[in-house]
Tab-separated table of C-alpha atoms in Angstrom:
chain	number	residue	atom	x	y	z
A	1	UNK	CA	53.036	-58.118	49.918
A	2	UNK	CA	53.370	-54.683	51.877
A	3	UNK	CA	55.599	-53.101	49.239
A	4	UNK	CA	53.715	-54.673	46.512
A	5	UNK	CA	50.200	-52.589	48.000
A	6	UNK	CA	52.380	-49.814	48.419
A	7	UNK	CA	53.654	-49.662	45.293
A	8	UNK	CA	49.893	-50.049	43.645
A	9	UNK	CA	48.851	-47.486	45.438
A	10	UNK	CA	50.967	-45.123	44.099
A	11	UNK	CA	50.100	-46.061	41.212
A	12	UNK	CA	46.308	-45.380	42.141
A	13	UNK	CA	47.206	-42.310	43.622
A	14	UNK	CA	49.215	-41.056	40.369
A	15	UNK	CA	46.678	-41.990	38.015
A	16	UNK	CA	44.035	-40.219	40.222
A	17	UNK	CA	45.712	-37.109	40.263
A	18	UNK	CA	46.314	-37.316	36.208
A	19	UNK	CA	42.742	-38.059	35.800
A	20	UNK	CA	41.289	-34.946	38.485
A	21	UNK	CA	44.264	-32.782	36.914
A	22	UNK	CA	42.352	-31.343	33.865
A	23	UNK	CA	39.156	-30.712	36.029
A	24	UNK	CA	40.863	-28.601	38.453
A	25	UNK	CA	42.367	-26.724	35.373
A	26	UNK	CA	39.073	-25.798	33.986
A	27	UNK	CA	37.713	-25.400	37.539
A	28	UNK	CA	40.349	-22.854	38.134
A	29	UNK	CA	40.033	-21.725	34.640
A	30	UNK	CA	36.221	-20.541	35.488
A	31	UNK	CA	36.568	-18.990	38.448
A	32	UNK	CA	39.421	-16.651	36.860
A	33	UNK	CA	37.020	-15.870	34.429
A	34	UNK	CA	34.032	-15.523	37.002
A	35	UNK	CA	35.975	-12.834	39.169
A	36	UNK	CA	37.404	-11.233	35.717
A	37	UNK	CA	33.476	-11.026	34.778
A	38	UNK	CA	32.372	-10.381	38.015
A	39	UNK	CA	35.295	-7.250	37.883
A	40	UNK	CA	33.921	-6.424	34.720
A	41	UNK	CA	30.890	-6.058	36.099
A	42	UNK	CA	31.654	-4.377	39.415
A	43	UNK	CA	33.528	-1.913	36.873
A	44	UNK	CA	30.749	-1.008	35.042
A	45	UNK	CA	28.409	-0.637	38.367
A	46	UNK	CA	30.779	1.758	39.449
A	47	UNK	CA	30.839	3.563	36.232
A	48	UNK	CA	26.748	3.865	36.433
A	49	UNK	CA	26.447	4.852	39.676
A	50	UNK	CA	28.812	7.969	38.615
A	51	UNK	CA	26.307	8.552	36.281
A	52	UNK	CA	23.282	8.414	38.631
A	53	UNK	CA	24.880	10.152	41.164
A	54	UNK	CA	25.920	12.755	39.096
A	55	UNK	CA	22.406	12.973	37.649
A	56	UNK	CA	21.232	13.247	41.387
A	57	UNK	CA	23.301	16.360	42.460
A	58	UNK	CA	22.208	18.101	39.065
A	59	UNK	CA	18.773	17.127	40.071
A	60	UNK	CA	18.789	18.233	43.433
A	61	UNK	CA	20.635	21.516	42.770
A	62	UNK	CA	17.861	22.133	39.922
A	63	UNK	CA	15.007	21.632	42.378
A	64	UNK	CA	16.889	23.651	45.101
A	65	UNK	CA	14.861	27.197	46.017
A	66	UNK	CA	17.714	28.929	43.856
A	67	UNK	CA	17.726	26.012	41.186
A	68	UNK	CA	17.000	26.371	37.343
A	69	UNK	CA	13.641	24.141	37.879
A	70	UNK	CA	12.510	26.017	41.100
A	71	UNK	CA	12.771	29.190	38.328
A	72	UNK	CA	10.887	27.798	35.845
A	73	UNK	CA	8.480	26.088	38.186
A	74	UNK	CA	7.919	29.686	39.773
A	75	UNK	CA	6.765	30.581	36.071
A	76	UNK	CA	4.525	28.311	34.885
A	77	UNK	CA	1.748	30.480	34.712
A	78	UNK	CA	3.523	33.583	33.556
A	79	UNK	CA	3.409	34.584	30.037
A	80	UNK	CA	6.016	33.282	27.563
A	81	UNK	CA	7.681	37.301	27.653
A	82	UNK	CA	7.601	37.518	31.533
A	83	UNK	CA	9.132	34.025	31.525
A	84	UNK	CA	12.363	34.522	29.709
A	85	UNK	CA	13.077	38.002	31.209
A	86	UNK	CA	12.616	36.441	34.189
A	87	UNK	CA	15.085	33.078	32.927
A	88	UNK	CA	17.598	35.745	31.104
A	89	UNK	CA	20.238	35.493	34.043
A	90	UNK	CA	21.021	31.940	33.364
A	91	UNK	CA	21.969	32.790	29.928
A	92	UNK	CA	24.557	34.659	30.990
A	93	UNK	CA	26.239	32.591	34.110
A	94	UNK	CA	28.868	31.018	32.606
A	95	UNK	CA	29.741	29.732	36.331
A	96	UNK	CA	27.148	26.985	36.360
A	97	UNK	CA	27.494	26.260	32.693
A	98	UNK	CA	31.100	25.520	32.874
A	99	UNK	CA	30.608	23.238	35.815
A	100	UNK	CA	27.976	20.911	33.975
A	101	UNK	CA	30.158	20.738	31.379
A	102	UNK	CA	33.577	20.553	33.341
A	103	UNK	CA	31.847	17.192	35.482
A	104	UNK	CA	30.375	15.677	32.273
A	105	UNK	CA	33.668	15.445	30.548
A	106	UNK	CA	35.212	13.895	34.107
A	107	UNK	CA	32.724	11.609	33.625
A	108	UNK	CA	33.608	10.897	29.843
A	109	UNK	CA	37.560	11.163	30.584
A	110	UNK	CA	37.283	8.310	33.282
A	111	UNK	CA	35.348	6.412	30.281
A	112	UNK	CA	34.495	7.209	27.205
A	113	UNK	CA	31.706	4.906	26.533
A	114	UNK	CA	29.891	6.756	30.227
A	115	UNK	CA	26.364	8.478	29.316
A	116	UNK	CA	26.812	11.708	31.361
A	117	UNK	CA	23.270	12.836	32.014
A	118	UNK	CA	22.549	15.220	29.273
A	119	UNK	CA	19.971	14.413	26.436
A	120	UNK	CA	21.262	14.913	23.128
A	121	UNK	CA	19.473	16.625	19.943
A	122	UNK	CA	20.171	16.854	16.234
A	123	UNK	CA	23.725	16.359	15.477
A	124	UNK	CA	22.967	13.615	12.277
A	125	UNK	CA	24.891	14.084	9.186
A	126	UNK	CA	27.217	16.407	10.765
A	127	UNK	CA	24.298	18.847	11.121
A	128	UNK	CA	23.126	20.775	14.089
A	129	UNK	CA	23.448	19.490	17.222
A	130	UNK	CA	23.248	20.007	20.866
A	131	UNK	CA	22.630	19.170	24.596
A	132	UNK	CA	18.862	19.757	26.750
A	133	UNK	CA	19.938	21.394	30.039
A	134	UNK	CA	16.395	21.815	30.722
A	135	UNK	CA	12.943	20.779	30.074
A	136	UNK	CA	10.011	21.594	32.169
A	137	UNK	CA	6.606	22.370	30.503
A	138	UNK	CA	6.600	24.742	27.941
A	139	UNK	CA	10.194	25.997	28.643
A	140	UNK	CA	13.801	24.330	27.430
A	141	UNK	CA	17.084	25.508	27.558
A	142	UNK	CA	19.598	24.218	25.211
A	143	UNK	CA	23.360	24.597	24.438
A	144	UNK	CA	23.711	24.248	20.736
A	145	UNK	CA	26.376	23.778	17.926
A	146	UNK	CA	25.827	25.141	14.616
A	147	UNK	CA	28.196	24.514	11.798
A	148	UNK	CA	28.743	26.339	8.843
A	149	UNK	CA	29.215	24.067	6.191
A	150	UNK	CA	30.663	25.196	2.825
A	151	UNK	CA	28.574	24.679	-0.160
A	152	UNK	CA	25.287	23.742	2.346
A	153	UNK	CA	21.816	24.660	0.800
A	154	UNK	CA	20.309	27.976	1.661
A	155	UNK	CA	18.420	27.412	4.788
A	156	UNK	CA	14.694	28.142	5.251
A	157	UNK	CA	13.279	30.813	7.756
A	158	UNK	CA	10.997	29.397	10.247
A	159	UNK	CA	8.757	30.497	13.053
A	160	UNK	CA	7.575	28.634	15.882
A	161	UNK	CA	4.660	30.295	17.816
A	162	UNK	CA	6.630	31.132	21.601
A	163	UNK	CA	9.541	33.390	22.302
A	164	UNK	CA	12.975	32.938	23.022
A	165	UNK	CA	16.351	34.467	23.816
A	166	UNK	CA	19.545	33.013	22.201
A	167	UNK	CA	22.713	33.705	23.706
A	168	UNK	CA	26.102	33.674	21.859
A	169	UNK	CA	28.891	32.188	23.288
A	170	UNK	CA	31.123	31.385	20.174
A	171	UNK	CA	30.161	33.316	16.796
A	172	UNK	CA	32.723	31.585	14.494
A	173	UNK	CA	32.925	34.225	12.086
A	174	UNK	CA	29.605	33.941	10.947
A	175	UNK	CA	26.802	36.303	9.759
A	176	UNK	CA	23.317	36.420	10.745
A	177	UNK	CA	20.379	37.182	8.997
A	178	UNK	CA	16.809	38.521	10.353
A	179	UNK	CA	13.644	37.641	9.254
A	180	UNK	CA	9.991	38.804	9.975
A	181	UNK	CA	6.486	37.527	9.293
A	182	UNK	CA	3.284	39.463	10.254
A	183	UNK	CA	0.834	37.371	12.055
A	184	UNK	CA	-2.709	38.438	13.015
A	185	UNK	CA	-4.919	37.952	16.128
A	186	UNK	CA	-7.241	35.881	14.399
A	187	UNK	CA	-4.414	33.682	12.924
A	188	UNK	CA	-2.674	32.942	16.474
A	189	UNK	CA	-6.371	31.772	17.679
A	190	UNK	CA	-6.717	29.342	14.797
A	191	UNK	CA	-7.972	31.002	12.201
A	192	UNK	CA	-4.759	30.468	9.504
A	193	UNK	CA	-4.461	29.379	6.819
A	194	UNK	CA	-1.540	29.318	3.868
A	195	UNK	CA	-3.711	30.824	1.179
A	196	UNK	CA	-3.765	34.414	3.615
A	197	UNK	CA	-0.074	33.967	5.006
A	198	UNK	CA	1.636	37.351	4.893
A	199	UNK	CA	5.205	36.923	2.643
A	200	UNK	CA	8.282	37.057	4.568
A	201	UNK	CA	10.732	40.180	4.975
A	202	UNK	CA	14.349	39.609	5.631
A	203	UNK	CA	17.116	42.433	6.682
A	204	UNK	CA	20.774	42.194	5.138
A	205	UNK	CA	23.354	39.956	6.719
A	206	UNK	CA	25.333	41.839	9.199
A	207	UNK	CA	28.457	40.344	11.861
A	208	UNK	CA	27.394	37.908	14.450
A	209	UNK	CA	28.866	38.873	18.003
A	210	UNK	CA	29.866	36.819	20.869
A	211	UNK	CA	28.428	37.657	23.651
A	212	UNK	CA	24.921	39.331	22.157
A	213	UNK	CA	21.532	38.271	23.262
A	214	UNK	CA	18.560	37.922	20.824
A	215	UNK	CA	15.221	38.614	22.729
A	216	UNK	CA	12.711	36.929	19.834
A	217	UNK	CA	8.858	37.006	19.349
A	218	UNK	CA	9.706	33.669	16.996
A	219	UNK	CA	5.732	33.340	15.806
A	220	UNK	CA	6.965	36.277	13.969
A	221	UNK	CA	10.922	36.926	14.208
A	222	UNK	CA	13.415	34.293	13.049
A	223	UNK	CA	17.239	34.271	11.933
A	224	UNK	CA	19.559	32.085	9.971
A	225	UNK	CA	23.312	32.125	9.974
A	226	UNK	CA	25.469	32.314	6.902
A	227	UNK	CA	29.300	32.307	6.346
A	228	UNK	CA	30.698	35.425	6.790
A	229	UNK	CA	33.684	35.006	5.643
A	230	UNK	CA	36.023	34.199	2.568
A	231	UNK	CA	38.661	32.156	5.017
A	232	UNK	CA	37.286	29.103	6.956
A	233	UNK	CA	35.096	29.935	10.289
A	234	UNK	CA	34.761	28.034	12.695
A	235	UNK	CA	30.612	26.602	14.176
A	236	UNK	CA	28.852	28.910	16.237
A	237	UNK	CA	27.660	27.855	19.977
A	238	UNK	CA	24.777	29.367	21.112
A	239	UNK	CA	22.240	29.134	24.213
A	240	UNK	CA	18.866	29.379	23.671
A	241	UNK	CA	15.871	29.520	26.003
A	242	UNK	CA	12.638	28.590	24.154
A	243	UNK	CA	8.992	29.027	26.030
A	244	UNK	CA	6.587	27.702	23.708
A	245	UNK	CA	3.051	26.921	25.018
A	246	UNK	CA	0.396	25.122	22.788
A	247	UNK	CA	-0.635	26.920	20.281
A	248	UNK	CA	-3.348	26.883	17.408
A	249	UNK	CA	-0.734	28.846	15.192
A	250	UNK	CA	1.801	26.245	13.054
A	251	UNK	CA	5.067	25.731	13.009
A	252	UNK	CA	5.754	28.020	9.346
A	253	UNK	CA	8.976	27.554	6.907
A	254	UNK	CA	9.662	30.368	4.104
A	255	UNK	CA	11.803	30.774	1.272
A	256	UNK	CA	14.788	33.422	1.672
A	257	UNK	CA	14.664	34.773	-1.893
A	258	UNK	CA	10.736	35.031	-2.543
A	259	UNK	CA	9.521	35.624	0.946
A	260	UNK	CA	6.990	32.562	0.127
A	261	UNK	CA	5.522	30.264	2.750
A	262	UNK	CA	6.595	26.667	1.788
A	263	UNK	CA	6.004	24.451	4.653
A	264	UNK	CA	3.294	23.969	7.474
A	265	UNK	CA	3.031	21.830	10.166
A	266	UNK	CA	1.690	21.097	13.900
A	267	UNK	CA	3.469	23.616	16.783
A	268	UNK	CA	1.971	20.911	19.640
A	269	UNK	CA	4.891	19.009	20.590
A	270	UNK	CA	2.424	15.998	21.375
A	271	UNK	CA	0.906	16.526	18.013
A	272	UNK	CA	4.351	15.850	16.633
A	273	UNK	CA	5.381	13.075	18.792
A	274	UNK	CA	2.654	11.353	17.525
A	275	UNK	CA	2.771	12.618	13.972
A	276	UNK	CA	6.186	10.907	14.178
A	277	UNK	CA	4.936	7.877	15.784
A	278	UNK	CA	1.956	7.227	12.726
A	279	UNK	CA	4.853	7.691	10.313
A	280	UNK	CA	6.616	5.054	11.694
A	281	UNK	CA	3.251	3.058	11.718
A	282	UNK	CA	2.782	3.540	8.663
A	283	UNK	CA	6.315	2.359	7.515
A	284	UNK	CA	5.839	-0.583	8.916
A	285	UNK	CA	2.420	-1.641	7.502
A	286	UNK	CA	0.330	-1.892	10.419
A	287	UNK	CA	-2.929	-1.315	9.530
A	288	UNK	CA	-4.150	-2.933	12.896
A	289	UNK	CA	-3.055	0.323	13.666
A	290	UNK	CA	-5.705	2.362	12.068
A	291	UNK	CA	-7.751	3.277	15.026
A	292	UNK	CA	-4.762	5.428	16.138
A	293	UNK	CA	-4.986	7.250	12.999
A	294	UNK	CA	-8.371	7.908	13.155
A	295	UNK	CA	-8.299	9.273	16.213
A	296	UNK	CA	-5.701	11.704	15.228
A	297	UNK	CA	-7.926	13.010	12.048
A	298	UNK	CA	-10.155	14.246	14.720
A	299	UNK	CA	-7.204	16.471	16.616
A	300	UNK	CA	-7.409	19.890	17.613
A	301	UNK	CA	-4.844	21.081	15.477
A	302	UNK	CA	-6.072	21.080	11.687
A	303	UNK	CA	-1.633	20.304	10.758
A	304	UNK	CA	-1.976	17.158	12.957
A	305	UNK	CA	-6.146	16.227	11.449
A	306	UNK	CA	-4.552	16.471	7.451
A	307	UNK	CA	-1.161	14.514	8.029
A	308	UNK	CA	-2.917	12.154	10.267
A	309	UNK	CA	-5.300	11.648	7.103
A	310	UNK	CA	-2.563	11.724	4.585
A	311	UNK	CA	-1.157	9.018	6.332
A	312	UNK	CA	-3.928	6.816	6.925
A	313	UNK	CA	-4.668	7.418	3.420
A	314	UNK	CA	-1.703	5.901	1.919
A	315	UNK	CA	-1.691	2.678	5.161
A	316	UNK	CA	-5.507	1.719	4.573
A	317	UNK	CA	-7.276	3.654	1.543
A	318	UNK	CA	-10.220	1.914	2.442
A	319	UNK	CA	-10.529	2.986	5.664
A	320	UNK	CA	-9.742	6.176	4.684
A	321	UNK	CA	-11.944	6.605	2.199
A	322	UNK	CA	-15.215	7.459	4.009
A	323	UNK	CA	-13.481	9.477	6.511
A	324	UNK	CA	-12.079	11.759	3.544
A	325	UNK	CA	-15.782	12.037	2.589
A	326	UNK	CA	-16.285	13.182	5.752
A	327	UNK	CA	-13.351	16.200	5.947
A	328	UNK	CA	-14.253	17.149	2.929
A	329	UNK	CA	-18.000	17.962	3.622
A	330	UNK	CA	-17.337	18.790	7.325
A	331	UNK	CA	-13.333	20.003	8.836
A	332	UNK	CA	-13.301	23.578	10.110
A	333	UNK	CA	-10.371	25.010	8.043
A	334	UNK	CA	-11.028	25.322	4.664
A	335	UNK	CA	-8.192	24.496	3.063
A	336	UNK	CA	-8.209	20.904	5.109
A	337	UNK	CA	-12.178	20.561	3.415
A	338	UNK	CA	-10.485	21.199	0.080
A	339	UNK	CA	-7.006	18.794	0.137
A	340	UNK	CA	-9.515	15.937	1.805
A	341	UNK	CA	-12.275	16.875	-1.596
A	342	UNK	CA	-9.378	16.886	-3.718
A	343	UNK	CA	-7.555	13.281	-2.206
A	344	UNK	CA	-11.001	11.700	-2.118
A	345	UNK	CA	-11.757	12.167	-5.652
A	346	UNK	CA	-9.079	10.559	-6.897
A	347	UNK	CA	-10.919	7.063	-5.379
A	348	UNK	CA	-13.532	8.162	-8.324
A	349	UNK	CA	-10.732	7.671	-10.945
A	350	UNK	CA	-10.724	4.378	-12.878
A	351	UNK	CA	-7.912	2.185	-11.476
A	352	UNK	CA	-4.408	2.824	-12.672
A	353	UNK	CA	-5.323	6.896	-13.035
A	354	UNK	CA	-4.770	9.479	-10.043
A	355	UNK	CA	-5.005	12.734	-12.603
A	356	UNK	CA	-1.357	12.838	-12.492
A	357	UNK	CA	2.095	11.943	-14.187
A	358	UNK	CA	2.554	7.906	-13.103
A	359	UNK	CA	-1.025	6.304	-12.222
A	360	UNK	CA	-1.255	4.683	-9.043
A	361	UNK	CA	-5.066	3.839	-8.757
A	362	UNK	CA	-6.968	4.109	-5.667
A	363	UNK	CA	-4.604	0.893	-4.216
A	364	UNK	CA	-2.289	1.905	-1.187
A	365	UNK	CA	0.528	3.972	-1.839
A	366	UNK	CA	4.152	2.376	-1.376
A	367	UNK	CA	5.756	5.908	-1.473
A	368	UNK	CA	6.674	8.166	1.470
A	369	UNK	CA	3.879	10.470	2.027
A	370	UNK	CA	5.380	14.140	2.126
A	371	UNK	CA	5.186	16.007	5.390
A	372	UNK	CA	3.940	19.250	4.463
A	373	UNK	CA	0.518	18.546	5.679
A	374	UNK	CA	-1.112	21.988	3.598
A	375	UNK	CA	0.560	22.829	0.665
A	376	UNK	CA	1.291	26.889	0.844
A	377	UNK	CA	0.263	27.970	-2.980
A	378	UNK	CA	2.183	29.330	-5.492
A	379	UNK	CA	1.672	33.536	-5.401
A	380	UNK	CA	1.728	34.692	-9.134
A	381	UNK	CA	3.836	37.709	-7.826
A	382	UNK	CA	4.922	37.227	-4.748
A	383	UNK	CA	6.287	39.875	-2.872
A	384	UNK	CA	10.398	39.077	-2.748
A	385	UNK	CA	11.948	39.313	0.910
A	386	UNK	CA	13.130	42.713	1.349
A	387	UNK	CA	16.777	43.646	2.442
């Protein structure tokens, strides 16, 4: 009978162990997993932290009395000229350059998929591009790549009310091109307007060099860069140190070969963040939304007041309409009281007929609304931009 229990429970024992065998597979199947995870995650901890730290001794070096912040900080109040005179010497130190770039690629060459702390700009479609190395107030420095495509269209000269000083560290064989717009008193305190805009003049291309610095009034002085020449060049890299303050004077984009104005639109950076923001709105449909854009038809800037309307206009016409009635009798620049006459009398039009090629009716508009918010006329001789 002894050898008979013995022998059952064996058996017992056997099948138990069969039975609990599988379980302590997947048991010790998850908790490989779980410390492979949990390694995973430790991994990635370690990779952010890099990051942050990294960020940190930028940060603190920055703040430091010798620091790139404590400099601007020490000239908030100084005028945009005093400002980058006073900036110019970290154009020119390649020293501290090199080492934020020299400890963001460590960062990148431990892992490629780390976010070193540098904001990026531009760089879409192969375009312009760059990194922020600073932004505080009305000042930003930026290191910034600027290819030379073959074939690309002619660019457009713009001026942005500020000054700024662009450094060349790489000129890739390219050419540069000046341009110059006059600018009255009375149009830098808010009195412009695109019917009165003095034509562009532009000098002849001549060599970009490396190692130049461009000292800009850019309300009034602006370049482009062409090819310059026949073999392939390579991009140019450039620093540039903007100070650009609010200003009642827009943002102004001309055409090289006529010297004409063809663009306009708000200098405030917060009246383009939220230009950008309605546009997205607007996109999207939300005409709960429509306070916002009111508001913005009331903005100091007479750029932001017509796009804000042009938009609202094509989100909720019927909210828009008596506001347009409104701008039209009452806005401060003319030539916003004439495009809000002109919109608003196309509501008058029987439905299906806007006075123009395709109809459309006084229903809201499914196309993109354009974002030149004053269209520059058309000079019957304009004068050409001289060389």
């Amino acid at each position: 009978m002894s050898k008979l229990l013995n022998v059952l429970g064996l058996i017992t024992r056997a099948e138990h162990e069969a039975a609990c065998r599988p379980l302590r597979e997947r048991l010790f199947d998850s908790e490989q997993k779980r410390i492979h995870w949990q390694g995973e995650a430790n991994e990635a901890n370690r990779k952010f932290k890099a990051a942050g730290d990294l960020d940190a001794a930028w940060r603190a070096a920055d703040t430091a009395p010798d620091g790139l912040l404590a400099a601007i900080d020490a000239l908030a109040d100084a005028p945009p000229d005093v400002a980058i005179a006073r900036l110019l010497p970290w154009l020119s130190d390649r020293q501290w350059l090199d080492g934020r770039i020299d400890a963001a690629l460590a960062l990148l060459r431990a892992d490629p998929f780390a976010r070193p702390p540098l904001r990026l700009v531009g760089g879409g479609d192969g375009g312009a591009g760059g990194l922020v190395l600073a932004d505080r107030g009305a000042v930003r420095l930026t290191l910034q790549l600027r290819p030379l495509a073959a074939g690309a269209p002619a660019p457009a000269a713009v001026f942005v009310p500020g000054r700024a000083a662009f450094h060349i560290l790489a000129d890739g064989g390219a050419s540069i091109r000046l341009h110059e717009v006059a600018v009255s008193a009375a149009e830098e305190g808010g009195g412009f307007t695109a019917g009165a805009a003095a034509s562009c003049r532009s000098a002849a291309p001549r060599a970009l060099r490396q190692g130049e610095t461009l000292l800009l009034d850019t309300a009034r002085q602006s370049f482009t860069l062409e090819k310059g020449c026949a073999r392939a060049c390579g991009d140019v890299l450039l620093l540039e140190l903007a100070v650009q303050p609010p200003s009642c004077l827009p943002i102004r984009a001309y055409d090289i070969a006529s010297g004409r104005l063809t663009h306009v639109s708000a200098s405030r950076r917060d009246s383009s963040f939220r230009a950008m923001a309605l546009a997205v709105l607007r996109q999207f449909g939300r005409i709960d939304a429509a306070p916002f854009f009111v508001a913005e038809t009331k903005a100091e800037d007479f750029a932001a007041r017509w796009n804000a309307m042009r938009e609202l206009v094509a989100l909720d016409p019927a909210t828009a309409r008596p506001l347009l009635a409104a701008m039209a009798a009452s806005d401060p620049h003319p030539e916003v009281r004439r495009a809000a006459a002109a919109t608003h009398a196309l509501f008058s039009l029987p439905s299906g007929e806007t006075g123009r090629t395709g109809g459309g009716g006084p229903g809201p508009c499914k196309s993109p609304v354009p974002s030149t918010p004053i269209s520059a006329p058309r000079n019957r001789d304009p004068r050409p931009c001289r060389g």
